[in-house]
Amino acid sequence: MIDWLKKVSKKPLFLPLVSVFLVLIINVVYDAIQGNYVFEFLKFELKEGALYGRIIDILNRGSEAAILAIGMTLVVSSSAGTDISVGSVMSLAGSLCCMLLAGFGVTHVREIGELQMPIFVGVIAGIAVAGLCGLFNGFLVAKMKIQPMVATLIFFTAGRAIGLLLTNNKMVYIHLEQFKVFGGKLWIFPTPTVIAAVCILIMTLVLKTTSLGMYVQSVGINPKASRIAGINSVAIILLCYVICGLFSGVAGIVATSRIYSADSNNIGLNLELDAILAVALGGNSLGGGRFNLAGSIIGAYTIQAITTTMYALGVAKAQAPVYKAIIVILIVVVQSPAVKAYFAHRKAQKEGGLAVAGRS
C-alpha cells in the first residue's frame, strides 16, 4: 500500500487531483453541517434553458483563469518566470474593444446602428493588442534578458491606465445581446466555458501535433544546451509570451462581455495570481522546464472552487487573495531546490542506514 502511494504521488496530476478531492470533502462537510444534500456541490439542473448548479458556476467563473493558465504554463516553462501583466492586459483588451465599438468618448451603445464597427472587428482588435503586449514582454525577456517579473511589471502597472485613457476615464457600456453572448450562454452552456474548452482544445492539438511542447521544455530546462542543439530559444520564449498575451486578450473579451462594459479598474483584477497559482497547483515547477497543461487547467478550476468555497464559508472577497497567497507560498516552498535537497538527503541517509544494518 505504501509503495502504491509512493508510486501514485509521483504522477504529474497527483497534486491537482488531491487539491480537487480536498475541496470536494470540505464542501461535502459544509453541506452536511448546513443540513443540505451532501453532494449539493456536484448537483446541477436545467432551468430556464440553461444549466445551473454550483459546479456549473465554478466551471463558468473559472473560465478566465483557465484560459490565462494556458499561456502562463508556457511562459513559466520556457522562461522560468511569470507574466504578472495578464490581468491588466485583459483590462486593456476589453477597454480597446468597447472603445472601438462605441467610439471615443461615447459611454453607451443601445442599438446595433450605433456601433462604429462590426463587433467581431472590435473583438479581434482587443485580442490583437493583447498579443502585442505579449510580444513586448517577450522581447524584453528573450532578447533584452530582463527578468520576467520585472519585464511584465511594465504592463502590470500601465495596462489599466492605458485602458482608462482609451475609454476617456469612463465606463463604456455595450447593451447589445450580440456582444453579451461571449459572457452569457450558448444553448444550455455558459459561453465562457465553451470558449475555455475551445482554447484548451486548440492548444492541446498544437502541442500534440507539433514540436512546440518539446522545444518549450528544452529551452526551460537548459537554454544554452537548447541553443547548441539548434533550437532558437529567443524565438521560443518570444512565442510563448505572444501566446500568453493572446489568451489574455480572449479572457479579457469574456470578462468584458460578462458585464457588457469596459471597467478598466476591475476587469482581470488579481487574476494574474490565480493564473500563477493554477500553474503551481497543477504540479508544474515555477522554475521552468517540464510542464503539464492538464494539471494547470485542473489547478485553475480548483482555485475557483476554493474561491467559491471560501465565499460559502463567509470569507470576505477582499480577504480571499490573502489565503491564495498563502497557498502559493506553501507550494513554492515545497517545490524549492532547498526543500527537495533536504528530502533527498534524508532519503539517502535512511537508505544508507538500512544498507549498514543489512551488512551487520
Coordinates of C-alpha atoms in Angstrom, one line a residue:
M1 CA 0.0 0.0 0.0
I2 CA 2.8 2.4 1.0
D3 CA 4.7 1.5 -2.3
W4 CA 1.5 2.2 -4.3
L5 CA 1.0 5.6 -2.6
K6 CA 4.7 6.5 -3.3
K7 CA 4.2 5.5 -6.9
V8 CA 0.9 7.4 -7.3
S9 CA 2.3 10.5 -5.5
K10 CA 5.0 10.8 -8.3
K11 CA 2.3 11.1 -11.0
P12 CA 2.1 14.7 -12.6
L13 CA -1.6 15.1 -11.8
F14 CA -1.4 13.9 -8.2
L15 CA -1.2 17.3 -6.6
P16 CA -4.1 18.9 -8.6
L17 CA -6.3 15.9 -8.1
V18 CA -5.6 15.8 -4.4
S19 CA -6.5 19.5 -4.2
V20 CA -9.8 18.9 -6.0
F21 CA -10.5 16.0 -3.6
L22 CA -9.8 18.2 -0.6
V23 CA -12.1 21.0 -1.9
L24 CA -14.8 18.4 -2.5
I25 CA -14.5 17.0 1.0
I26 CA -14.7 20.5 2.5
N27 CA -17.9 21.2 0.5
V28 CA -19.5 17.9 1.5
V29 CA -18.8 18.5 5.2
Y30 CA -20.1 22.1 4.9
D31 CA -23.3 21.0 3.2
A32 CA -23.8 18.2 5.8
I33 CA -23.4 20.8 8.6
Q34 CA -25.8 23.1 6.9
G35 CA -28.4 20.3 6.5
N36 CA -28.2 20.3 2.7
Y37 CA -27.8 17.3 0.4
V38 CA -24.2 16.1 1.0
F39 CA -23.4 16.1 -2.7
E40 CA -25.1 19.5 -3.3
F41 CA -21.7 20.7 -4.6
L42 CA -21.9 18.3 -7.6
K43 CA -25.7 18.8 -8.3
F44 CA -26.8 20.6 -11.4
E45 CA -30.1 21.0 -13.3
L46 CA -31.6 22.5 -16.4
K47 CA -33.5 25.7 -15.5
E48 CA -35.0 28.2 -18.0
G49 CA -33.0 26.7 -20.8
A50 CA -29.6 26.8 -19.1
L51 CA -27.6 24.6 -16.8
Y52 CA -27.4 25.7 -13.2
G53 CA -25.6 24.4 -10.2
R54 CA -22.5 25.1 -8.0
I55 CA -20.2 23.0 -10.2
I56 CA -21.6 24.8 -13.3
D57 CA -20.9 28.1 -11.7
I58 CA -17.3 27.1 -10.9
L59 CA -16.7 26.0 -14.5
N60 CA -18.2 29.3 -15.7
R61 CA -16.5 31.6 -13.3
G62 CA -13.2 29.8 -13.6
S63 CA -13.0 30.1 -17.4
E64 CA -10.9 33.3 -17.5
A65 CA -8.4 31.8 -15.1
A66 CA -8.3 28.5 -17.1
I67 CA -7.7 30.5 -20.3
L68 CA -4.9 32.5 -18.7
A69 CA -3.4 29.3 -17.2
I70 CA -2.7 28.0 -20.7
G71 CA -0.4 30.9 -21.6
M72 CA 1.0 31.2 -18.2
T73 CA 2.1 27.5 -18.3
L74 CA 4.1 28.1 -21.4
V75 CA 5.7 31.3 -20.1
V76 CA 6.7 29.6 -16.8
S77 CA 8.0 26.5 -18.6
S78 CA 10.1 28.4 -21.2
S79 CA 11.4 31.4 -19.2
A80 CA 11.3 30.2 -15.6
G81 CA 9.4 33.3 -14.7
T82 CA 5.8 34.6 -14.5
D83 CA 3.8 37.1 -16.6
I84 CA 2.2 39.3 -13.9
S85 CA 0.7 41.6 -16.5
V86 CA -2.1 39.2 -17.7
G87 CA -4.8 40.8 -15.6
S88 CA -4.0 44.3 -16.7
V89 CA -3.7 43.1 -20.4
M90 CA -7.2 41.6 -20.0
S91 CA -8.5 45.0 -19.0
L92 CA -6.7 46.8 -21.8
A93 CA -8.1 44.3 -24.4
G94 CA -11.7 44.8 -23.1
S95 CA -11.3 48.6 -23.0
L96 CA -10.0 48.9 -26.5
C97 CA -12.7 46.6 -27.8
C98 CA -15.5 48.7 -26.2
M99 CA -13.9 52.0 -27.2
L100 CA -13.7 50.9 -30.9
L101 CA -17.3 49.6 -30.8
A102 CA -18.8 52.7 -29.1
G103 CA -16.4 55.4 -30.4
F104 CA -14.1 57.6 -28.2
G105 CA -16.0 59.5 -25.5
V106 CA -19.2 57.6 -26.0
T107 CA -20.4 55.7 -22.9
H108 CA -23.5 53.8 -24.0
V109 CA -24.4 51.8 -27.1
R110 CA -28.0 50.6 -27.1
E111 CA -28.8 50.0 -30.8
I112 CA -26.9 47.9 -33.3
G113 CA -26.9 51.0 -35.6
E114 CA -24.9 53.0 -33.0
L115 CA -21.9 50.7 -33.4
Q116 CA -18.8 52.3 -35.0
M117 CA -17.7 48.9 -36.5
P118 CA -18.8 45.3 -36.5
I119 CA -18.5 43.5 -33.2
F120 CA -16.0 40.9 -34.5
V121 CA -13.6 43.6 -35.6
G122 CA -13.6 45.1 -32.1
V123 CA -13.1 41.7 -30.5
I124 CA -10.2 40.8 -32.9
A125 CA -8.6 44.2 -32.2
G126 CA -8.8 43.6 -28.5
I127 CA -7.2 40.2 -28.7
A128 CA -4.6 41.6 -31.2
V129 CA -3.5 44.4 -28.9
A130 CA -3.1 41.8 -26.1
G131 CA -0.9 39.8 -28.4
L132 CA 1.2 42.9 -29.0
C133 CA 1.6 43.3 -25.2
G134 CA 2.8 39.7 -25.1
L135 CA 5.2 40.4 -27.9
F136 CA 6.6 43.4 -26.0
N137 CA 7.0 41.4 -22.8
G138 CA 8.6 38.5 -24.7
F139 CA 11.1 40.9 -26.4
L140 CA 12.2 42.3 -23.0
V141 CA 12.6 38.8 -21.5
A142 CA 14.0 36.8 -24.5
K143 CA 16.1 39.5 -26.2
M144 CA 16.9 42.0 -23.5
K145 CA 17.4 39.3 -20.9
I146 CA 15.3 41.2 -18.3
Q147 CA 13.8 39.1 -15.5
P148 CA 10.2 38.1 -16.4
M149 CA 8.6 39.6 -13.4
V150 CA 10.4 42.9 -13.9
A151 CA 9.7 43.0 -17.6
T152 CA 6.0 42.3 -17.2
L153 CA 5.7 44.8 -14.4
I154 CA 5.5 47.5 -17.0
F155 CA 2.1 46.4 -18.4
F156 CA 1.1 45.3 -14.9
T157 CA 1.3 48.9 -14.0
A158 CA 0.4 50.6 -17.2
G159 CA -2.2 48.3 -18.8
R160 CA -5.2 49.6 -16.8
A161 CA -4.0 53.2 -17.1
I162 CA -3.9 52.9 -20.9
G163 CA -7.4 51.3 -20.8
L164 CA -8.7 54.3 -18.8
L165 CA -7.1 56.6 -21.4
L166 CA -8.8 54.7 -24.2
T167 CA -12.2 55.0 -22.6
N168 CA -11.7 58.6 -21.5
N169 CA -11.7 57.5 -17.9
K170 CA -15.3 56.4 -18.1
M171 CA -17.3 53.1 -18.1
V172 CA -18.3 52.2 -21.7
Y173 CA -21.4 50.0 -21.9
I174 CA -22.4 47.9 -24.9
H175 CA -26.1 47.0 -24.3
L176 CA -26.3 44.5 -27.2
E177 CA -27.1 40.8 -27.0
Q178 CA -24.7 40.1 -29.8
F179 CA -21.9 41.4 -27.5
K180 CA -23.2 39.8 -24.3
V181 CA -23.1 36.3 -25.8
F182 CA -19.3 36.0 -25.1
G183 CA -20.0 36.1 -21.4
G184 CA -23.6 34.8 -21.5
K185 CA -24.8 31.4 -22.6
L186 CA -24.6 29.3 -25.8
W187 CA -27.6 26.9 -26.0
I188 CA -27.7 25.5 -22.5
F189 CA -24.0 26.0 -21.7
P190 CA -22.2 29.1 -20.3
T191 CA -20.3 30.6 -23.3
P192 CA -17.1 31.3 -21.2
T193 CA -16.9 27.5 -20.5
V194 CA -17.3 26.8 -24.2
I195 CA -14.6 29.4 -25.1
A196 CA -12.3 27.9 -22.5
A197 CA -12.8 24.4 -23.8
V198 CA -12.1 25.6 -27.4
C199 CA -8.9 27.3 -26.2
I200 CA -7.7 24.2 -24.3
L201 CA -8.5 22.0 -27.3
I202 CA -6.6 24.2 -29.8
M203 CA -3.5 24.4 -27.5
T204 CA -3.6 20.7 -26.9
L205 CA -3.8 19.9 -30.6
V206 CA -0.9 22.3 -31.2
L207 CA 1.2 20.7 -28.6
K208 CA 0.3 17.2 -29.8
T209 CA 0.8 17.7 -33.5
T210 CA 3.9 20.0 -33.4
S211 CA 7.3 20.0 -31.6
L212 CA 6.4 23.2 -29.7
G213 CA 5.9 21.5 -26.4
M214 CA 9.3 19.7 -26.6
Y215 CA 11.1 22.9 -27.6
V216 CA 9.5 24.9 -24.8
Q217 CA 10.5 22.3 -22.2
S218 CA 14.0 22.1 -23.7
V219 CA 14.5 25.8 -23.5
G220 CA 13.1 25.9 -20.0
I221 CA 15.4 23.1 -18.8
N222 CA 18.6 24.4 -20.3
P223 CA 18.5 27.4 -22.8
K224 CA 22.2 27.1 -23.6
A225 CA 22.1 23.4 -24.4
S226 CA 18.9 24.0 -26.5
R227 CA 20.7 26.7 -28.5
I228 CA 23.6 24.4 -29.1
A229 CA 21.1 21.7 -30.3
G230 CA 19.8 24.2 -32.9
I231 CA 16.7 25.4 -31.1
N232 CA 16.1 29.2 -31.3
S233 CA 15.5 29.8 -27.6
V234 CA 14.8 33.5 -28.1
A235 CA 12.1 32.8 -30.7
I236 CA 10.5 30.1 -28.5
I237 CA 10.3 32.3 -25.4
L238 CA 9.0 35.2 -27.6
L239 CA 6.3 32.9 -29.0
C240 CA 5.3 31.8 -25.5
Y241 CA 4.8 35.4 -24.4
V242 CA 2.8 36.2 -27.5
I243 CA 0.5 33.2 -26.9
C244 CA 0.1 34.2 -23.3
G245 CA -0.9 37.7 -24.5
L246 CA -3.4 36.4 -27.0
F247 CA -5.1 34.2 -24.4
S248 CA -5.1 37.2 -22.0
G249 CA -7.0 39.1 -24.7
V250 CA -9.5 36.2 -25.1
A251 CA -10.0 36.2 -21.3
G252 CA -10.4 40.0 -21.4
I253 CA -13.2 39.8 -24.0
V254 CA -15.0 37.2 -22.0
A255 CA -14.7 39.2 -18.8
T256 CA -15.8 42.4 -20.6
S257 CA -18.8 40.7 -22.2
R258 CA -20.0 39.3 -18.8
I259 CA -20.6 42.9 -17.6
Y260 CA -21.2 44.2 -21.1
S261 CA -18.9 47.2 -20.3
A262 CA -15.3 48.3 -20.1
D263 CA -14.5 48.5 -16.4
S264 CA -10.7 49.1 -16.7
N265 CA -10.2 49.2 -12.9
N266 CA -11.8 45.8 -12.1
I267 CA -11.5 43.5 -15.2
G268 CA -8.9 40.9 -14.5
L269 CA -8.1 42.3 -11.1
N270 CA -5.9 39.8 -9.2
L271 CA -6.4 37.1 -11.9
E272 CA -2.6 37.0 -12.5
L273 CA -2.3 35.5 -9.1
D274 CA -4.9 32.9 -10.0
A275 CA -3.1 32.0 -13.2
I276 CA 0.2 31.6 -11.4
L277 CA -1.4 29.6 -8.6
A278 CA -3.1 27.4 -11.2
V279 CA 0.3 26.5 -12.8
A280 CA 1.9 25.8 -9.4
L281 CA -1.2 23.8 -8.2
G282 CA -1.1 21.9 -11.4
G283 CA 2.2 20.3 -10.4
N284 CA 4.4 22.4 -12.6
S285 CA 7.6 23.8 -11.3
L286 CA 7.8 27.6 -11.3
G287 CA 11.5 27.2 -12.0
G288 CA 10.7 26.2 -15.6
G289 CA 11.2 23.1 -17.6
R290 CA 8.7 20.2 -17.9
F291 CA 5.1 21.2 -17.8
N292 CA 1.7 19.6 -17.6
L293 CA -1.1 21.6 -19.3
A294 CA -3.9 19.4 -17.9
G295 CA -2.6 20.0 -14.4
S296 CA -2.7 23.8 -14.9
I297 CA -6.3 23.6 -16.2
I298 CA -7.4 21.4 -13.2
G299 CA -5.5 23.8 -11.0
A300 CA -7.4 26.8 -12.4
Y301 CA -10.8 25.3 -11.7
T302 CA -9.6 24.1 -8.3
I303 CA -8.8 27.7 -7.4
Q304 CA -12.2 28.8 -8.5
A305 CA -13.7 26.0 -6.4
I306 CA -11.5 27.2 -3.4
T307 CA -12.8 30.8 -4.0
T308 CA -16.4 29.7 -4.2
T309 CA -15.9 27.6 -1.0
M310 CA -14.3 30.5 0.8
Y311 CA -17.2 32.7 0.0
A312 CA -19.6 30.0 1.1
L313 CA -17.7 29.8 4.4
G314 CA -18.1 33.5 4.9
V315 CA -14.6 34.7 3.9
A316 CA -14.8 38.3 2.6
K317 CA -13.9 38.9 -1.1
A318 CA -11.2 41.3 -0.1
Q319 CA -9.5 38.7 2.1
A320 CA -9.6 35.9 -0.4
P321 CA -6.3 36.9 -2.1
V322 CA -4.5 36.5 1.3
Y323 CA -5.4 32.8 1.5
K324 CA -4.5 32.3 -2.1
A325 CA -1.1 33.9 -1.5
I326 CA -0.5 31.5 1.5
I327 CA -1.3 28.5 -0.8
V328 CA 1.2 29.9 -3.4
I329 CA 3.9 30.3 -0.7
L330 CA 3.4 26.7 0.5
I331 CA 3.5 25.2 -3.0
V332 CA 6.6 27.3 -4.0
V333 CA 8.4 26.3 -0.7
V334 CA 7.6 22.6 -1.3
Q335 CA 9.0 22.8 -4.8
S336 CA 12.1 24.8 -3.9
P337 CA 15.5 23.2 -4.5
A338 CA 16.4 23.6 -0.9
V339 CA 13.4 21.6 0.3
K340 CA 13.9 18.9 -2.4
A341 CA 17.6 18.7 -1.5
Y342 CA 16.7 18.2 2.2
F343 CA 14.3 15.4 1.5
A344 CA 16.8 13.8 -1.0
H345 CA 19.4 14.0 1.8
R346 CA 17.1 12.4 4.3
K347 CA 16.2 9.6 1.9
A348 CA 19.9 8.9 1.2
Q349 CA 20.7 8.9 4.9
K350 CA 17.8 6.4 5.5
E351 CA 18.9 4.1 2.7
G352 CA 22.5 4.3 3.8
G353 CA 21.4 3.3 7.4
L354 CA 19.4 0.4 6.1
A355 CA 22.3 -0.8 4.0
V356 CA 24.7 -0.7 7.0
A357 CA 22.1 -2.5 9.2
G358 CA 21.7 -5.2 6.4
R359 CA 25.5 -5.8 6.3
S360 CA 25.8 -6.1 10.1

